[in-house]
Amino acid sequence: MAGATPAAADDDDDRPLRFRVDGSFKIVQFNDTQDDERIDRRTIELMEKVLDAERPDLVIHNGDNITGGCANAEEMKQAMNNIVQPIEEREIPWAITYGNHDEDSTPDSGMDEEDMLAFYRSYGYNLNQPSPRGVTGSGNMNLLISDSRGQRPVFNLFLLDSGRYAPETIAGQDFAGYPTWDWLRMNQVHWYTETSEHVERRAGRPVPALMFIHIPLWEYRFMWFASVDGRTDADHERAVTRHGIVGERNEDECPGPFNSGMFSAILDRGDVKGVFCGHDHVNTYVGNYYGVLLGYAGNTGFGTYGLSGAERNRLRGARVFNLTEKDDGDVDIETHMVFAGDLGIDLTADDQSIDPLPLPSGT
């Protein structure tokens, strides 16, 4: 991280984000749309209905936006285009993070995350920026949201690339018996801390924030059981009381083999009020873990694994965030899930793939 200079992501943006005149700002988080160029039609239908019902000010595609199965670069572009067209057509600003599946088609297509980022950035309403030099991953960035008059930053969003998979070995030791997902690197933790400090200096006070990452932190599992080692129903009941947990947990959390230290950094800085992930498709819970919301967005894509049997698609949905400016300068955060079933979308446990949406001219 040495030599990198944190900078607020909207310094040069000619369309800065700002709260509405009524002091509100709405974000929609889609997670794990995760399909190839032949996407399940209901994934697009879900996105369209959520966007039309919620009318958000910003959309975050939080990783595993596409997956394997694309044979070449054109098919990868078609897969990416499928999941951004509903947002572009509605002229809503949006940004993406990366998950562990976004490069699954890279060996066949030759397009890596940097190539994909350039493609995403070619769209008119995309707000992504390249990662600062020396920071692991692609698209690590922050987005500032100004007050309704556009005079000062009142909220911040951190978007980080949580990587793909652990290496085969470190120091000659493999990961047999350990989780083999990736983890946030210490240079990313340093970048967050330095950027947070930079934003505070610029604003003249701490600026509350949300953080979006694809792969969960270890603290998610600690929160669900109110324990590091306990895994009983009694442990969870204690956690519900202590941390106010709501939502479902239908599979184990899948963090990487190492605790990145990001949560400790968040507690130290005190600005991030919530961390939201995807990755584990059938988890939708959120709770307050020592002053920081830890939450899942569930799974938007109908082409991926879900629950078993006839319930396969019951938890397909999106997470909505309602931000409200307060008189004391703080921002109130309300969040909830919107599910496909609530919007009248067919939940039949089958595949309903369609031909790719047309690519924009010039791509």
Coordinates of C-alpha atoms in Angstrom, one line a residue:
M1 CA 0.0 0.0 0.0
A2 CA 3.0 2.3 0.4
G3 CA 2.9 5.1 -2.1
A4 CA -0.8 4.8 -2.8
T5 CA -2.8 8.1 -2.3
P6 CA -6.4 7.6 -1.1
A7 CA -8.9 9.8 -3.0
A8 CA -12.6 10.2 -2.8
A9 CA -14.1 8.5 -5.8
D10 CA -16.3 11.3 -6.8
D11 CA -13.6 14.0 -7.0
D12 CA -13.8 14.0 -10.8
D13 CA -17.3 12.6 -11.3
D14 CA -19.6 14.9 -13.2
R15 CA -22.6 13.1 -11.9
P16 CA -21.9 13.0 -8.1
L17 CA -24.3 11.1 -5.9
R18 CA -26.4 13.1 -3.5
F19 CA -29.3 12.7 -1.2
R20 CA -32.8 13.7 -2.4
V21 CA -34.3 17.0 -1.2
D22 CA -36.4 15.0 1.3
G23 CA -33.1 13.8 2.9
S24 CA -33.4 10.2 1.6
F25 CA -31.1 8.0 -0.5
K26 CA -31.9 4.4 -1.6
I27 CA -29.5 1.7 -2.6
V28 CA -30.4 -1.7 -4.2
Q29 CA -27.9 -4.6 -3.8
F30 CA -28.0 -7.5 -6.3
N31 CA -25.9 -10.5 -5.5
D32 CA -24.8 -13.6 -7.4
T33 CA -26.6 -13.0 -10.7
Q34 CA -24.0 -15.5 -11.8
D35 CA -25.0 -16.8 -15.2
D36 CA -23.4 -17.0 -18.7
E37 CA -24.6 -15.3 -21.9
R38 CA -27.9 -17.4 -21.7
I39 CA -29.3 -16.0 -18.5
D40 CA -32.5 -17.2 -16.8
R41 CA -35.2 -14.8 -17.9
R42 CA -36.4 -14.5 -14.3
T43 CA -33.2 -13.0 -13.1
I44 CA -33.8 -10.0 -15.4
E45 CA -37.5 -9.9 -14.5
L46 CA -36.5 -9.8 -10.8
M47 CA -34.1 -7.0 -11.4
E48 CA -36.6 -5.0 -13.5
K49 CA -39.4 -5.4 -10.9
V50 CA -37.2 -4.4 -8.0
L51 CA -35.9 -1.4 -9.8
D52 CA -39.4 -0.3 -10.8
A53 CA -40.8 -0.8 -7.4
E54 CA -38.0 0.7 -5.4
R55 CA -36.7 3.4 -7.8
P56 CA -33.2 3.4 -6.2
D57 CA -30.6 6.2 -6.4
L58 CA -27.8 3.6 -6.8
V59 CA -27.4 -0.1 -7.6
I60 CA -24.6 -2.3 -6.4
H61 CA -23.9 -5.6 -8.2
N62 CA -21.9 -7.2 -5.4
G63 CA -19.9 -10.0 -7.0
D64 CA -20.4 -13.2 -8.9
N65 CA -22.1 -11.1 -11.5
I66 CA -21.3 -13.7 -14.2
T67 CA -19.9 -17.2 -14.2
G68 CA -18.3 -19.9 -16.4
G69 CA -19.8 -21.2 -19.7
C70 CA -18.8 -18.3 -21.9
A71 CA -16.7 -19.6 -24.7
N72 CA -15.2 -16.3 -25.8
A73 CA -14.9 -12.6 -25.1
E74 CA -18.2 -11.7 -26.9
E75 CA -20.1 -14.2 -24.8
M76 CA -18.6 -12.7 -21.6
K77 CA -19.7 -9.3 -22.7
Q78 CA -23.2 -10.6 -23.4
A79 CA -23.3 -12.1 -19.9
M80 CA -22.2 -8.8 -18.4
N81 CA -24.6 -6.8 -20.6
N82 CA -27.5 -9.0 -19.5
I83 CA -27.2 -7.9 -15.9
V84 CA -26.5 -4.2 -16.4
Q85 CA -29.1 -3.4 -19.2
P86 CA -32.0 -3.2 -16.8
I87 CA -30.1 -0.5 -14.8
E88 CA -28.8 1.4 -17.8
E89 CA -32.3 1.5 -19.4
R90 CA -33.6 3.2 -16.2
E91 CA -30.7 5.6 -16.1
I92 CA -29.7 4.6 -12.6
P93 CA -26.0 5.0 -11.4
W94 CA -24.4 1.6 -10.6
A95 CA -21.2 -0.1 -9.6
I96 CA -19.9 -3.6 -9.3
T97 CA -17.6 -5.6 -7.0
Y98 CA -16.1 -8.9 -7.9
G99 CA -16.7 -12.4 -6.5
N100 CA -15.0 -15.7 -6.8
H101 CA -16.8 -16.7 -10.0
D102 CA -16.4 -13.6 -12.2
E103 CA -13.3 -15.0 -13.9
D104 CA -14.6 -18.5 -14.4
S105 CA -14.8 -17.9 -18.1
T106 CA -11.4 -16.1 -18.3
P107 CA -9.4 -19.2 -19.4
D108 CA -11.6 -19.5 -22.5
S109 CA -12.3 -15.9 -23.3
G110 CA -9.0 -14.2 -22.3
M111 CA -10.9 -11.5 -20.5
D112 CA -9.7 -11.0 -16.9
E113 CA -11.1 -8.7 -14.2
E114 CA -9.3 -5.6 -15.5
D115 CA -10.7 -6.2 -19.0
M116 CA -14.2 -6.7 -17.5
L117 CA -13.9 -3.6 -15.5
A118 CA -13.0 -1.6 -18.6
F119 CA -16.2 -3.1 -20.3
Y120 CA -18.4 -2.2 -17.3
R121 CA -16.9 1.3 -17.2
S122 CA -17.9 1.8 -20.9
Y123 CA -21.6 2.1 -19.8
G124 CA -23.0 5.6 -19.3
Y125 CA -24.2 5.1 -15.7
N126 CA -21.4 3.0 -14.3
L127 CA -19.4 4.6 -11.5
N128 CA -16.5 2.1 -11.1
Q129 CA -13.0 3.3 -10.9
P130 CA -9.7 1.4 -11.2
S131 CA -8.1 0.2 -8.0
P132 CA -5.4 2.4 -6.4
R133 CA -1.9 1.3 -7.3
G134 CA -0.6 -1.3 -4.8
V135 CA -4.0 -2.5 -3.6
T136 CA -4.9 -6.2 -4.3
G137 CA -7.7 -6.9 -6.7
S138 CA -9.7 -4.9 -9.2
G139 CA -12.2 -2.1 -8.6
N140 CA -11.4 -1.3 -4.9
M141 CA -13.0 2.1 -4.5
N142 CA -15.2 4.4 -2.4
L143 CA -18.2 6.4 -3.5
L144 CA -19.1 9.6 -1.6
I145 CA -22.7 10.7 -1.3
S146 CA -23.3 14.4 -0.8
D147 CA -26.1 16.1 1.1
S148 CA -29.2 17.2 -0.9
R149 CA -27.5 20.5 -1.8
G150 CA -24.3 18.8 -3.0
Q151 CA -22.3 20.9 -0.5
R152 CA -20.6 18.3 1.7
P153 CA -20.2 14.5 1.8
V154 CA -22.5 12.9 4.3
F155 CA -22.2 9.2 3.5
N156 CA -19.5 6.9 2.0
L157 CA -19.5 3.5 0.3
F158 CA -16.5 1.2 0.3
L159 CA -16.5 -1.4 -2.5
L160 CA -13.8 -4.1 -2.2
D161 CA -12.6 -7.1 -4.3
S162 CA -12.6 -10.0 -1.8
G163 CA -10.8 -12.2 -4.3
R164 CA -11.4 -15.7 -5.6
Y165 CA -9.6 -18.7 -4.0
A166 CA -6.7 -19.3 -1.6
P167 CA -3.4 -20.3 -3.3
E168 CA -2.6 -24.0 -3.4
T169 CA 0.1 -23.6 -0.7
I170 CA 1.7 -21.0 1.5
A171 CA 5.2 -21.8 2.9
G172 CA 4.8 -25.3 1.5
Q173 CA 1.6 -26.0 3.4
D174 CA -1.7 -26.7 1.7
F175 CA -5.2 -25.8 2.9
A176 CA -6.7 -29.3 3.3
G177 CA -9.2 -29.0 6.1
Y178 CA -9.5 -25.2 5.8
P179 CA -11.8 -23.0 3.8
T180 CA -10.3 -22.4 0.4
W181 CA -12.0 -19.1 -0.5
D182 CA -10.0 -15.9 -0.7
W183 CA -9.7 -13.2 1.9
L184 CA -9.1 -9.4 2.1
R185 CA -5.4 -8.6 2.1
M186 CA -3.8 -6.3 4.6
N187 CA -3.1 -3.7 1.9
Q188 CA -6.8 -3.5 1.3
V189 CA -7.4 -3.0 5.1
H190 CA -4.7 -0.3 5.0
W191 CA -6.4 1.3 2.0
Y192 CA -9.7 1.4 3.8
T193 CA -8.2 2.9 6.9
E194 CA -6.3 5.6 4.9
T195 CA -9.2 6.4 2.7
S196 CA -11.5 6.7 5.8
E197 CA -9.1 9.1 7.3
H198 CA -8.8 11.1 4.1
V199 CA -12.6 11.4 3.9
E200 CA -12.8 12.5 7.5
R201 CA -10.2 15.2 6.9
R202 CA -12.0 16.4 3.8
A203 CA -15.4 16.5 5.5
G204 CA -14.2 17.9 8.8
R205 CA -15.8 15.0 10.7
P206 CA -16.2 11.2 10.5
V207 CA -18.5 10.2 7.6
P208 CA -20.7 7.2 8.1
A209 CA -20.4 4.4 5.6
L210 CA -21.4 1.0 4.3
M211 CA -19.0 -1.6 3.0
F212 CA -19.7 -4.1 0.2
I213 CA -17.7 -7.3 -0.2
H214 CA -18.6 -10.6 -1.9
I215 CA -17.0 -13.1 0.5
P216 CA -18.1 -12.8 4.2
L217 CA -15.9 -12.0 7.1
W218 CA -15.3 -14.6 9.9
E219 CA -17.3 -12.3 12.2
Y220 CA -20.5 -13.3 10.4
R221 CA -20.3 -16.8 11.8
F222 CA -19.3 -15.5 15.3
M223 CA -22.3 -13.3 15.3
W224 CA -24.8 -16.0 14.3
F225 CA -23.8 -18.2 17.3
A226 CA -22.7 -15.4 19.6
S227 CA -19.6 -17.7 20.0
V228 CA -16.3 -18.6 18.3
D229 CA -16.6 -22.3 19.2
G230 CA -20.3 -23.0 20.1
R231 CA -22.6 -24.2 17.4
T232 CA -25.8 -25.1 19.3
D233 CA -29.4 -23.8 19.0
A234 CA -28.9 -22.2 22.5
D235 CA -25.9 -20.3 21.2
H236 CA -27.9 -19.0 18.3
E237 CA -30.9 -18.0 20.6
R238 CA -28.4 -16.0 22.7
A239 CA -27.1 -14.4 19.5
V240 CA -30.6 -13.4 18.4
T241 CA -31.2 -11.6 21.7
R242 CA -27.7 -10.0 21.7
H243 CA -27.3 -9.0 18.1
G244 CA -31.0 -8.6 16.9
I245 CA -30.5 -11.1 14.1
V246 CA -33.3 -11.5 11.5
G247 CA -33.4 -13.6 8.3
E248 CA -32.3 -17.1 7.4
R249 CA -29.1 -19.1 7.5
N250 CA -29.4 -22.2 5.4
E251 CA -25.7 -23.0 4.8
D252 CA -22.4 -22.4 6.7
E253 CA -20.7 -19.1 6.1
C254 CA -17.8 -19.5 3.6
P255 CA -15.0 -17.1 4.5
G256 CA -11.4 -17.6 3.6
P257 CA -8.9 -19.4 5.8
F258 CA -7.6 -16.3 7.5
N259 CA -9.3 -13.5 9.4
S260 CA -8.3 -10.3 7.4
G261 CA -8.5 -7.9 10.4
M262 CA -10.9 -5.8 8.5
F263 CA -13.5 -5.9 11.3
S264 CA -11.0 -4.7 13.8
A265 CA -10.0 -1.8 11.5
I266 CA -13.7 -1.0 11.1
L267 CA -14.1 -0.8 14.9
D268 CA -11.0 1.3 15.2
R269 CA -12.2 3.9 12.6
G270 CA -15.9 3.8 13.7
D271 CA -17.3 5.0 10.3
V272 CA -18.6 1.8 8.7
K273 CA -22.1 1.1 10.0
G274 CA -22.6 -2.1 8.0
V275 CA -20.8 -4.8 5.9
F276 CA -22.9 -6.6 3.3
C277 CA -21.9 -9.6 1.3
G278 CA -23.3 -12.4 -0.9
H279 CA -21.5 -15.6 -1.8
D280 CA -23.6 -18.0 0.3
H281 CA -26.8 -17.9 -1.8
V282 CA -29.3 -19.2 0.7
N283 CA -28.4 -16.9 3.6
T284 CA -30.4 -13.7 4.0
Y285 CA -29.7 -12.7 7.6
V286 CA -28.6 -9.4 9.1
G287 CA -27.6 -8.5 12.7
N288 CA -25.9 -5.9 14.7
Y289 CA -22.4 -7.1 15.7
Y290 CA -21.0 -4.6 18.2
G291 CA -22.4 -1.6 16.4
V292 CA -21.8 -2.8 12.9
L293 CA -24.5 -4.4 10.8
L294 CA -23.4 -7.7 9.2
G295 CA -25.7 -8.9 6.5
Y296 CA -26.3 -11.1 3.4
A297 CA -28.2 -10.1 0.3
G298 CA -29.2 -13.6 -0.6
N299 CA -29.1 -14.6 -4.3
T300 CA -30.6 -12.7 -7.3
G301 CA -29.7 -15.2 -10.1
F302 CA -32.2 -18.0 -10.9
G303 CA -29.4 -19.9 -12.7
T304 CA -27.5 -20.8 -9.6
Y305 CA -27.9 -23.2 -6.7
G306 CA -30.7 -22.3 -4.2
L307 CA -32.6 -24.2 -1.6
S308 CA -33.4 -27.9 -2.2
G309 CA -36.4 -29.3 -4.1
A310 CA -39.5 -27.3 -4.9
E311 CA -38.2 -24.4 -2.6
R312 CA -35.1 -23.9 -4.8
N313 CA -36.1 -20.3 -5.8
R314 CA -37.8 -19.1 -2.6
L315 CA -35.0 -16.8 -1.5
R316 CA -34.1 -15.2 -4.8
G317 CA -34.2 -11.5 -4.2
A318 CA -32.4 -8.2 -3.6
R319 CA -31.5 -6.2 -0.5
V320 CA -32.7 -2.6 -0.2
F321 CA -31.1 0.2 1.9
N322 CA -33.0 3.3 2.9
L323 CA -30.7 6.0 4.1
T324 CA -32.1 9.1 5.8
E325 CA -30.2 12.2 6.8
K326 CA -30.6 13.2 10.4
D327 CA -30.5 16.7 12.0
D328 CA -27.4 15.8 14.0
G329 CA -25.4 15.0 10.8
D330 CA -25.7 11.3 11.1
V331 CA -27.5 9.0 8.7
D332 CA -30.2 6.4 9.7
I333 CA -29.9 3.1 7.9
E334 CA -32.9 0.8 7.3
T335 CA -32.4 -2.4 5.3
H336 CA -34.6 -5.3 4.2
M337 CA -34.9 -8.1 1.6
V338 CA -37.3 -8.0 -1.3
F339 CA -38.0 -11.5 -2.6
A340 CA -39.1 -12.7 -6.1
G341 CA -42.1 -14.3 -4.7
D342 CA -43.3 -11.0 -3.3
L343 CA -43.2 -9.6 -6.9
G344 CA -45.3 -12.4 -8.5
I345 CA -42.3 -14.0 -10.3
D346 CA -42.5 -17.7 -11.2
L347 CA -40.6 -19.7 -8.6
T348 CA -40.7 -23.1 -10.5
A349 CA -37.6 -25.1 -9.9
D350 CA -36.5 -25.3 -13.5
D351 CA -34.3 -23.5 -16.0
Q352 CA -35.7 -20.7 -18.2
S353 CA -32.7 -19.4 -20.0
I354 CA -33.1 -17.0 -22.9
D355 CA -30.9 -15.7 -25.8
P356 CA -28.5 -12.9 -24.8
L357 CA -29.8 -9.3 -24.8
P358 CA -28.4 -7.2 -27.6
L359 CA -25.0 -5.6 -26.9
P360 CA -24.8 -1.8 -27.1
S361 CA -23.5 -0.6 -30.4
G362 CA -19.7 -0.1 -30.5
T363 CA -18.9 -2.8 -27.9

